[in-house]
Short mmCIF file of C-alpha atoms and ligand atoms in Angstrom, two decimals:
data_model
loop_
_atom_site.label_atom_id
_atom_site.label_comp_id
_atom_site.label_asym_id
_atom_site.label_seq_id
_atom_site.Cartn_x
_atom_site.Cartn_y
_atom_site.Cartn_z
CA UNK B 1 -0.12 0.01 -0.06
CA UNK B 2 1.18 3.51 -0.70
CA UNK B 3 -0.85 5.48 1.80
CA UNK B 4 2.07 5.78 4.31
CA UNK B 5 4.69 6.32 1.70
CA UNK B 6 6.07 9.86 1.13
CA UNK B 7 3.74 12.14 -0.92
CA UNK B 8 4.19 11.37 -4.50
CA UNK B 9 4.98 14.19 -6.88
CA UNK B 10 4.19 17.13 -4.83
CA UNK B 11 2.16 19.59 -6.76
CA UNK B 12 4.26 22.38 -8.12
CA UNK B 13 3.55 25.49 -6.11
CA UNK B 14 5.54 28.07 -7.97
CA UNK B 15 8.72 26.16 -7.18
CA UNK B 16 7.81 25.67 -3.40
CA UNK B 17 7.84 21.96 -2.45
CA UNK B 18 4.66 20.72 -0.58
CA UNK B 19 6.51 20.20 2.73
CA UNK B 20 7.72 23.87 2.81
CA UNK B 21 4.31 24.96 1.58
CA UNK B 22 2.46 23.18 4.43
CA UNK B 23 5.22 24.33 6.87
CA UNK B 24 4.70 28.12 5.83
CA UNK B 25 0.85 27.68 6.16
CA UNK B 26 1.16 26.13 9.62
CA UNK B 27 3.58 28.89 10.66
CA UNK B 28 0.94 31.46 9.51
CA UNK B 29 -1.61 30.26 11.96
CA UNK B 30 -1.92 32.19 15.29
CA UNK B 31 -2.82 30.05 18.33
CA UNK B 32 -6.13 31.00 19.96
CA UNK B 33 -7.47 32.42 16.70
CA UNK B 34 -9.48 30.96 13.72
CA UNK B 35 -7.48 29.30 11.01
CA UNK B 36 -6.27 31.41 8.01
CA UNK B 37 -8.50 31.19 4.96
CA UNK B 38 -5.93 29.11 2.97
CA UNK B 39 -6.63 26.15 5.40
CA UNK B 40 -10.01 25.81 3.94
CA UNK B 41 -9.34 26.41 0.18
CA UNK B 42 -5.75 25.57 -0.71
CA UNK B 43 -5.63 22.58 -3.02
CA UNK B 44 -2.17 21.53 -2.07
CA UNK B 45 -3.01 21.51 1.69
CA UNK B 46 -6.25 19.57 0.84
CA UNK B 47 -4.11 16.94 -0.89
CA UNK B 48 -1.94 16.68 2.23
CA UNK B 49 -5.15 16.44 4.31
CA UNK B 50 -6.21 13.35 2.20
CA UNK B 51 -2.78 11.77 2.24
CA UNK B 52 -1.56 12.63 5.80
CA UNK B 53 -4.58 12.97 7.70
CA UNK B 54 -7.37 10.76 6.24
CA UNK B 55 -4.77 8.46 4.69
CA UNK B 56 -2.87 7.81 7.98
CA UNK B 57 -5.40 7.96 10.86
CA UNK B 58 -8.25 5.66 12.12
CA UNK B 59 -11.54 6.74 10.44
CA UNK B 60 -14.99 5.73 11.68
CA UNK B 61 -16.89 4.50 8.54
CA UNK B 62 -19.81 2.32 9.79
CA UNK B 63 -21.40 0.50 12.67
CA UNK B 64 -21.73 -3.28 12.68
CA UNK B 65 -25.60 -3.18 12.10
CA UNK B 66 -24.83 -1.53 8.67
CA UNK B 67 -23.46 -5.03 7.75
CA UNK B 68 -25.60 -7.48 9.67
CA UNK B 69 -25.19 -10.64 7.57
CA UNK B 70 -22.36 -12.60 6.13
CA UNK B 71 -21.68 -11.41 2.54
CA UNK B 72 -22.90 -7.78 3.27
CA UNK B 73 -20.58 -5.18 2.03
CA UNK B 74 -20.28 -1.45 1.88
CA UNK B 75 -18.02 0.80 -0.35
CA UNK B 76 -16.41 4.02 0.57
CA UNK B 77 -14.14 6.57 -1.14
CA UNK B 78 -11.48 7.91 1.35
CA UNK B 79 -10.09 10.59 -1.01
CA UNK B 80 -8.70 8.93 -3.99
CA UNK B 81 -8.79 5.43 -2.28
CA UNK B 82 -12.01 3.32 -3.00
CA UNK B 83 -12.21 0.67 -0.38
CA UNK B 84 -14.91 -1.72 0.86
CA UNK B 85 -15.88 -3.37 4.11
CA UNK B 86 -17.08 -6.99 4.02
CA UNK B 87 -18.72 -9.04 6.72
CA UNK B 88 -17.52 -12.68 6.31
CA UNK B 89 -19.69 -15.67 6.93
CA UNK B 90 -17.84 -16.14 10.28
CA UNK B 91 -19.07 -12.83 11.34
CA UNK B 92 -15.69 -11.08 11.06
CA UNK B 93 -15.48 -7.73 9.34
CA UNK B 94 -12.55 -7.16 6.80
CA UNK B 95 -11.60 -4.28 4.43
CA UNK B 96 -9.84 -4.12 1.19
CA UNK B 97 -8.80 -1.56 -1.40
CA UNK B 98 -11.62 -1.86 -3.95
CA UNK B 99 -9.20 -2.06 -6.88
CA UNK B 100 -8.85 -5.15 -8.98
CA UNK B 101 -5.36 -6.74 -9.23
CA UNK B 102 -5.87 -7.12 -13.03
CA UNK B 103 -6.52 -3.76 -14.57
CA UNK B 104 -7.72 -1.84 -11.58
CA UNK B 105 -11.48 -1.84 -11.94
CA UNK B 106 -13.61 -1.20 -8.89
CA UNK B 107 -14.81 -4.67 -7.99
CA UNK B 108 -17.80 -3.75 -5.83
CA UNK B 109 -19.61 -0.79 -7.47
CA UNK B 110 -22.64 -0.08 -5.40
CA UNK B 111 -22.59 1.77 -2.09
CA UNK B 112 -23.91 -1.33 -0.29
CA UNK B 113 -24.89 -4.96 -1.30
CA UNK B 114 -24.37 -8.61 -0.67
CA UNK B 115 -21.85 -10.82 -2.34
CA UNK B 116 -21.86 -14.67 -2.79
CA UNK B 117 -19.08 -16.88 -1.62
CA UNK B 118 -16.53 -15.00 -3.77
CA UNK B 119 -16.01 -11.57 -5.09
CA UNK B 120 -16.05 -11.27 -8.90
CA UNK B 121 -14.61 -8.41 -10.71
CA UNK B 122 -17.24 -7.32 -13.30
CA UNK B 123 -14.70 -6.32 -16.02
CA UNK B 124 -12.88 -9.54 -16.84
CA UNK B 125 -14.43 -11.78 -14.15
CA UNK B 126 -11.27 -12.32 -12.07
CA UNK B 127 -12.49 -14.11 -8.76
CA UNK B 128 -11.32 -13.40 -5.24
CA UNK B 129 -12.28 -15.38 -2.04
CA UNK B 130 -13.29 -13.76 1.30
CA UNK B 131 -9.68 -13.41 2.27
CA UNK B 132 -9.11 -11.34 -0.93
CA UNK B 133 -7.00 -14.09 -2.57
CA UNK B 134 -7.26 -14.43 -6.29
CA UNK B 135 -8.75 -17.83 -7.04
CA UNK B 136 -9.84 -17.76 -10.55
CA UNK B 137 -9.69 -15.58 -13.76
CA UNK B 138 -12.65 -16.36 -15.88
CA UNK B 139 -12.22 -19.20 -18.43
CA UNK B 140 -8.43 -19.67 -18.25
CA UNK B 141 -6.18 -21.06 -15.58
CA UNK B 142 -4.26 -18.89 -13.29
CA UNK B 143 -0.82 -18.26 -14.88
CA UNK B 144 2.32 -17.90 -12.83
CA UNK B 145 2.33 -13.97 -12.49
CA UNK B 146 -1.25 -14.38 -11.03
CA UNK B 147 -0.29 -16.79 -8.40
CA UNK B 148 -0.33 -15.27 -4.95
CA UNK B 149 -2.11 -12.05 -6.06
CA UNK B 150 -4.58 -10.80 -3.49
CA UNK B 151 -6.66 -7.65 -2.85
CA UNK B 152 -4.69 -5.11 -0.74
CA UNK B 153 -6.03 -5.17 2.80
CA UNK B 154 -7.07 -2.06 4.82
CA UNK B 155 -6.63 -2.26 8.68
CA UNK B 156 -9.99 -2.59 10.56
CA UNK B 157 -10.70 -2.20 14.22
CA UNK B 158 -14.00 -2.69 16.01
CA UNK B 159 -14.94 -0.75 19.12
CA UNK B 160 -18.17 -1.70 20.91
CA UNK B 161 -19.98 -2.17 17.45
CA UNK B 162 -18.28 0.79 15.74
CA UNK B 163 -15.97 -0.05 12.75
CA UNK B 164 -12.78 2.00 12.13
CA UNK B 165 -10.44 1.67 9.11
CA UNK B 166 -6.90 2.84 8.46
CA UNK B 167 -5.24 3.06 5.09
CA UNK B 168 -1.76 3.41 6.43
CA UNK B 169 0.65 0.63 6.31
CA UNK B 170 1.49 1.12 10.00
CA UNK B 171 -1.61 2.54 11.56
CA UNK B 172 -1.41 4.66 14.79
CA UNK B 173 -0.90 2.25 17.66
CA UNK B 174 -2.76 4.31 20.26
CA UNK B 175 -6.29 3.06 19.07
CA UNK B 176 -6.29 0.08 21.35
CA UNK B 177 -5.57 2.35 24.36
CA UNK B 178 -8.63 4.48 23.32
CA UNK B 179 -10.71 1.37 22.85
CA UNK B 180 -9.71 0.09 26.39
CA UNK B 181 -10.87 3.32 28.00
CA UNK B 182 -13.98 3.73 25.88
CA UNK B 183 -15.28 0.17 25.78
CA UNK B 184 -16.97 0.50 29.41
CA UNK B 185 -18.58 3.73 28.34
CA UNK B 186 -20.03 2.42 24.94
CA UNK B 187 -20.57 -1.32 25.49
CA UNK B 188 -23.80 -0.91 27.62
CA UNK B 189 -25.48 0.79 24.70
CA UNK B 190 -25.14 -2.57 22.74
CA UNK B 191 -24.63 -1.26 19.38
CA UNK B 192 -24.18 -4.75 17.90
CA UNK B 193 -27.77 -5.50 19.01
CA UNK B 194 -29.18 -2.52 17.13
CA UNK B 195 -30.43 -1.99 13.60
CA UNK B 196 -30.36 0.98 11.34
CA UNK B 197 -33.55 3.06 11.52
CA UNK B 198 -32.34 5.64 9.14
CA UNK B 199 -29.24 6.93 7.38
CA UNK B 200 -28.96 10.21 5.62
CA UNK B 201 -26.00 11.52 3.51
CA UNK B 202 -25.72 15.37 3.54
CA UNK B 203 -23.12 17.09 1.37
CA UNK B 204 -21.91 20.32 2.82
CA UNK B 205 -20.37 22.83 0.48
CA UNK B 206 -17.42 23.45 2.83
CA UNK B 207 -14.05 22.27 3.79
CA UNK B 208 -14.07 19.36 6.33
CA UNK B 209 -12.26 21.46 8.93
CA UNK B 210 -15.30 23.87 9.07
CA UNK B 211 -17.53 20.91 9.62
CA UNK B 212 -15.27 19.60 12.54
CA UNK B 213 -14.84 23.05 13.92
CA UNK B 214 -18.47 23.60 13.95
CA UNK B 215 -19.17 20.34 15.68
CA UNK B 216 -16.64 21.12 18.37
CA UNK B 217 -18.56 24.17 19.93
CA UNK B 218 -21.99 25.08 20.87
CA UNK B 219 -21.31 28.77 20.86
CA UNK B 220 -23.65 28.92 17.88
CA UNK B 221 -26.22 26.68 19.37
CA UNK B 222 -28.78 29.58 19.57
CA UNK B 223 -29.11 28.68 15.83
CA UNK B 224 -30.37 25.14 16.84
CA UNK B 225 -33.77 25.75 18.39
CA UNK B 226 -34.75 22.00 18.26
CA UNK B 227 -31.43 20.88 19.66
CA UNK B 228 -31.50 23.46 22.39
CA UNK B 229 -34.77 21.76 23.87
CA UNK B 230 -32.67 18.93 25.19
CA UNK B 231 -29.19 20.41 25.59
CA UNK B 232 -28.29 22.65 28.59
CA UNK B 233 -26.17 25.55 27.15
CA UNK B 234 -23.25 25.16 29.55
CA UNK B 235 -19.97 23.92 28.12
CA UNK B 236 -16.40 24.15 29.49
CA UNK B 237 -15.57 26.20 32.56
CA UNK B 238 -18.46 28.39 33.64
CA UNK B 239 -17.79 31.54 35.76
CA UNK B 240 -21.05 32.06 37.68
CA UNK B 241 -20.18 35.81 38.43
CA UNK B 242 -20.07 36.56 34.76
CA UNK B 243 -23.64 35.12 34.31
CA UNK B 244 -26.77 37.28 34.25
CA UNK B 245 -29.60 36.59 36.75
CA UNK B 246 -31.46 34.63 34.31
CA UNK B 247 -28.46 32.76 33.15
CA UNK B 248 -27.59 31.97 36.88
CA UNK B 249 -31.06 30.52 37.46
CA UNK B 250 -30.60 28.31 34.38
CA UNK B 251 -27.12 27.35 35.58
CA UNK B 252 -28.44 26.35 39.10
CA UNK B 253 -31.22 24.22 37.23
CA UNK B 254 -28.45 22.64 35.33
CA UNK B 255 -26.35 21.89 38.43
CA UNK B 256 -29.26 20.32 40.14
CA UNK B 257 -30.20 18.15 37.00
CA UNK B 258 -26.49 17.12 36.81
CA UNK B 259 -26.30 16.05 40.32
CA UNK B 260 -29.47 13.97 39.96
CA UNK B 261 -28.25 12.43 36.70
CA UNK B 262 -24.88 11.56 38.11
CA UNK B 263 -26.54 9.72 40.98
CA UNK B 264 -28.58 7.74 38.37
CA UNK B 265 -25.38 6.94 36.35
CA UNK B 266 -23.71 5.76 39.49
CA UNK B 267 -26.66 3.39 40.39
CA UNK B 268 -26.67 2.16 36.79
CA UNK B 269 -22.91 1.48 36.98
CA UNK B 270 -22.36 3.71 33.96
CA UNK B 271 -19.00 5.65 33.63
CA UNK B 272 -19.52 9.22 33.01
CA UNK B 273 -16.13 10.98 33.78
CA UNK B 274 -14.89 13.31 31.10
CA UNK B 275 -11.97 11.91 29.09
CA UNK B 276 -10.35 14.59 26.95
CA UNK B 277 -7.35 13.54 24.85
CA UNK B 278 -8.07 15.76 21.83
CA UNK B 279 -4.39 16.43 20.98
CA UNK B 280 -0.97 15.13 21.81
CA UNK B 281 -1.72 11.67 20.27
CA UNK B 282 -2.51 10.49 16.78
CA UNK B 283 -6.07 9.24 17.70
CA UNK B 284 -7.52 12.24 19.31
CA UNK B 285 -10.66 11.69 21.15
CA UNK B 286 -13.10 12.97 23.81
CA UNK B 287 -16.10 11.58 25.75
CA UNK B 288 -18.49 13.18 28.17
CA UNK B 289 -21.88 12.19 29.40
CA UNK B 290 -24.12 15.11 29.29
CA UNK B 291 -27.27 15.57 31.43
CA UNK B 292 -30.31 16.39 29.22
CA UNK B 293 -32.85 19.16 29.87
CA UNK B 294 -36.65 18.77 30.22
CA UNK B 295 -37.60 15.23 30.76
CA UNK B 296 -33.94 14.33 30.34
CA UNK B 297 -34.57 11.18 28.44
CA UNK B 298 -33.44 11.70 24.81
CA UNK B 299 -32.60 14.07 21.99
CA UNK B 300 -36.10 14.64 20.88
CA UNK B 301 -38.47 17.65 20.52
CA UNK B 302 -40.19 16.64 23.87
CA UNK B 303 -36.95 15.34 25.50
CA UNK B 304 -38.74 11.93 26.02
CA UNK B 305 -37.47 8.65 24.65
CA UNK B 306 -38.06 8.29 20.89
CA UNK B 307 -38.04 4.49 21.22
CA UNK B 308 -39.91 2.52 23.85
CA UNK B 309 -37.38 -0.21 23.51
CA UNK B 310 -34.38 0.92 25.43
CA UNK B 311 -31.00 -0.30 24.23
CA UNK B 312 -29.07 -3.31 25.88
CA UNK B 313 -30.12 -4.03 29.50
CA UNK B 314 -31.17 -0.54 30.27
CA UNK B 315 -34.20 0.06 32.44
CA UNK B 316 -33.85 3.75 33.08
CA UNK B 317 -34.45 6.15 30.19
CA UNK B 318 -32.77 9.15 31.81
CA UNK B 319 -29.11 8.34 31.16
CA UNK B 320 -28.30 11.60 29.41
CA UNK B 321 -26.25 11.71 26.21
CA UNK B 322 -22.90 10.12 26.10
CA UNK B 323 -20.90 12.12 23.65
CA UNK B 324 -17.87 10.56 21.84
CA UNK B 325 -15.68 12.33 19.31
CA UNK B 326 -12.81 10.81 17.41
CA UNK B 327 -10.50 12.79 15.26
CA UNK B 328 -10.48 13.39 12.33
CA UNK B 329 -13.85 12.31 11.25
CA UNK B 330 -16.56 11.18 13.64
CA UNK B 331 -18.71 11.98 16.53
CA UNK B 332 -21.55 10.05 18.35
CA UNK B 333 -24.47 10.55 20.74
CA UNK B 334 -25.25 7.50 22.76
CA UNK B 335 -28.60 7.71 24.45
CA UNK B 336 -30.67 5.13 26.51
CA UNK B 337 -33.09 4.45 23.58
CA UNK B 338 -30.98 5.16 20.34
CA UNK B 339 -27.62 6.02 19.07
CA UNK B 340 -26.67 8.55 16.43
CA UNK B 341 -23.42 8.20 14.50
CA UNK B 342 -21.90 10.88 12.30
CA UNK B 343 -19.07 10.29 9.89
CA UNK B 344 -17.55 12.97 7.69
CA UNK B 345 -15.32 12.33 4.65
CA UNK B 346 -13.91 15.12 2.51
CA UNK B 347 -15.02 15.03 -1.14
CA UNK B 348 -13.13 18.13 -2.28
CA UNK B 349 -11.48 21.14 -0.61
CA UNK B 350 -14.85 22.85 -0.43
CA UNK B 351 -17.17 19.72 -0.32
CA UNK B 352 -17.74 17.28 2.75
CA UNK B 353 -19.96 14.31 3.19
CA UNK B 354 -21.70 14.20 6.53
CA UNK B 355 -23.47 10.72 6.96
CA UNK B 356 -25.85 10.47 9.89
CA UNK B 357 -27.19 7.13 11.14
CA UNK B 358 -29.83 6.44 13.63
CA UNK B 359 -29.61 3.02 15.46
CA UNK B 360 -32.49 1.61 17.60
CA UNK B 361 -32.83 -1.70 19.48
CA UNK B 362 -32.75 -4.59 16.96
CA UNK B 363 -36.37 -5.53 18.01
CA UNK B 364 -37.83 -2.11 17.84
CA UNK B 365 -40.48 -1.75 15.11
CA UNK B 366 -41.23 1.51 13.34
CA UNK B 367 -44.80 2.54 14.13
CA UNK B 368 -45.10 0.35 17.20
CA UNK B 369 -41.97 1.26 19.21
CA UNK B 370 -40.99 4.48 17.66
CA UNK B 371 -41.99 7.10 15.19
CA UNK B 372 -39.25 7.64 12.65
CA UNK B 373 -39.95 11.50 12.32
CA UNK B 374 -39.84 11.98 15.99
CA UNK B 375 -36.70 9.78 16.18
CA UNK B 376 -34.75 11.72 13.45
CA UNK B 377 -36.23 15.23 13.67
CA UNK B 378 -33.67 16.94 15.97
CA UNK B 379 -30.58 15.85 13.89
CA UNK B 380 -32.34 16.32 10.53
CA UNK B 381 -33.02 19.90 11.45
CA UNK B 382 -29.72 20.57 13.25
CA UNK B 383 -27.69 19.07 10.44
CA UNK B 384 -29.47 21.27 8.01
CA UNK B 385 -28.85 24.38 10.10
CA UNK B 386 -25.15 23.39 10.59
CA UNK B 387 -24.75 22.85 6.78
CA UNK B 388 -25.82 26.46 6.21
CA UNK B 389 -23.68 27.74 8.86
CA UNK B 390 -20.40 25.97 7.46
CA UNK B 391 -21.38 26.95 3.92
CA UNK B 392 -21.61 30.59 4.88
CA UNK B 393 -18.40 30.22 6.71
CA UNK B 394 -16.70 28.71 3.66
CA UNK B 395 -17.93 31.67 1.59
CA UNK B 396 -16.78 34.20 4.05
CA UNK B 397 -13.21 32.68 4.55
CA UNK B 398 -12.77 32.72 0.80
CA UNK B 399 -12.80 36.47 0.84
CA UNK B 400 -9.35 38.32 0.58
CA UNK B 401 -10.74 40.53 3.29
CA UNK B 402 -11.12 37.66 5.79
CA UNK B 403 -8.81 37.87 8.87
CA UNK B 404 -8.92 35.19 11.50
CA UNK B 405 -10.56 36.34 14.66
CA UNK B 406 -9.96 35.32 18.25
CA UNK B 407 -11.69 32.20 19.66
CA UNK B 408 -13.75 32.51 22.81
CA UNK B 409 -13.41 30.41 25.92
CA UNK B 410 -16.33 28.08 24.92
CA UNK B 411 -14.60 27.29 21.68
CA UNK B 412 -11.74 25.48 23.58
CA UNK B 413 -12.24 22.33 21.59
CA UNK B 414 -11.98 24.13 18.22
CA UNK B 415 -8.45 25.24 19.58
CA UNK B 416 -7.75 21.60 20.58
CA UNK B 417 -8.64 20.49 17.06
CA UNK B 418 -6.38 23.05 15.60
CA UNK B 419 -3.49 21.81 17.86
CA UNK B 420 -4.05 18.12 16.89
CA UNK B 421 -4.21 18.93 13.13
CA UNK B 422 -0.87 20.95 13.31
CA UNK B 423 0.65 18.22 15.34
CA UNK B 424 -0.32 15.62 12.86
CA UNK B 425 0.91 17.37 9.90
CA UNK B 426 4.20 18.33 11.48
CA UNK B 427 4.75 14.84 12.60
CA UNK B 428 3.95 13.40 9.06
CA UNK B 429 6.11 15.90 7.23
CA UNK B 430 8.87 16.01 9.96
CA UNK B 431 8.43 19.78 10.21
S1 FES G 517 -9.99 -5.39 -14.17
FE1 FES G 517 -10.82 -6.78 -12.88
S2 FES G 517 -10.81 -8.52 -14.04
FE2 FES G 517 -9.97 -7.12 -15.26
FE1 FE2 G 518 -24.28 23.09 15.25
#
């Protein structure tokens, strides 16, 4: 695989090599400030993002219920790399580069589907087994140069029902340490025993970094009236003395709800302590169990459970929302009654795919146990609002008049994302 190899043929940048070009861009960023406009538009930096960020880090691509049966596959484009995930008949999940070892055609050409015992390239009908080995080539026998050919594998890791892939030859080794910390938080939500209630792809006309930055702060959450029904608007360090009388009353209400919720989490044996490792390591991640407002049950308009069948062995619906974020491309909300996963993949410097998936208990039936509109409403609306926010940001940062402004305290995670991004590019380019 070439993903971890040095960048090939750096694009000519008026004679400046890519390494130097990226170094100059990183040097131009001011800590504690928004990123310079080039970070969202520059084609050479975008190529570096694909190769060095998306090509070398663990990416969340699907959850296990998206491939429920042996033979199920799903295809993805990670920048220029078409890949596919395949559930084998023994239940294991493998990933391969979706590029035939003959003349390169994509072997699996639909977004998702089912294969038989073997994979057959539709071009000249070369046949591969579930382990990716070439076992046939149409009418003729395998010739000597064909012997031993196999599809190039892609690394796969599973974490409590979430599937991550890494294109690098040597993936970051810190995934297992993250998994060990996260498993006790995630496993009780029993993702392998859920099914997909809905999946929606949204394409944002914005750079992927704007999508992630936007996700890392709720400074803009006044623009989310539906989401705001279930979320308390208190993030990071709160200085009570700086709050208005009205805000202080709301803060006290939040504190009381949080004390109650923590007692409930304790009783249920659910971990809730914040883990914040968003930079200083290749696999940046963060988790936090948030108390919810109102009835405190779920992220719905009435803040009550969307599904009457709770996940796993839960008996209490008021478990708050366990937030989990993994850099560079995913975030999750784990509730008592459903899970929402979000995966982003860059399509171009100014285009980003955001895939949202709602998971409910495998036995839950639409109409009987949940109403699909009620289940999905908050994030359908919130995603639409966020798409507009980041698209307007993309337009604004394209202006020659744009100058990065200072981040505020509640945007601390945006700052951490910037630190991680800079660290990863400097490490990859030895800058
Ligand atoms: S390209 Fe796949 S069989 Fe020829
Ligand atoms: Fe938002």
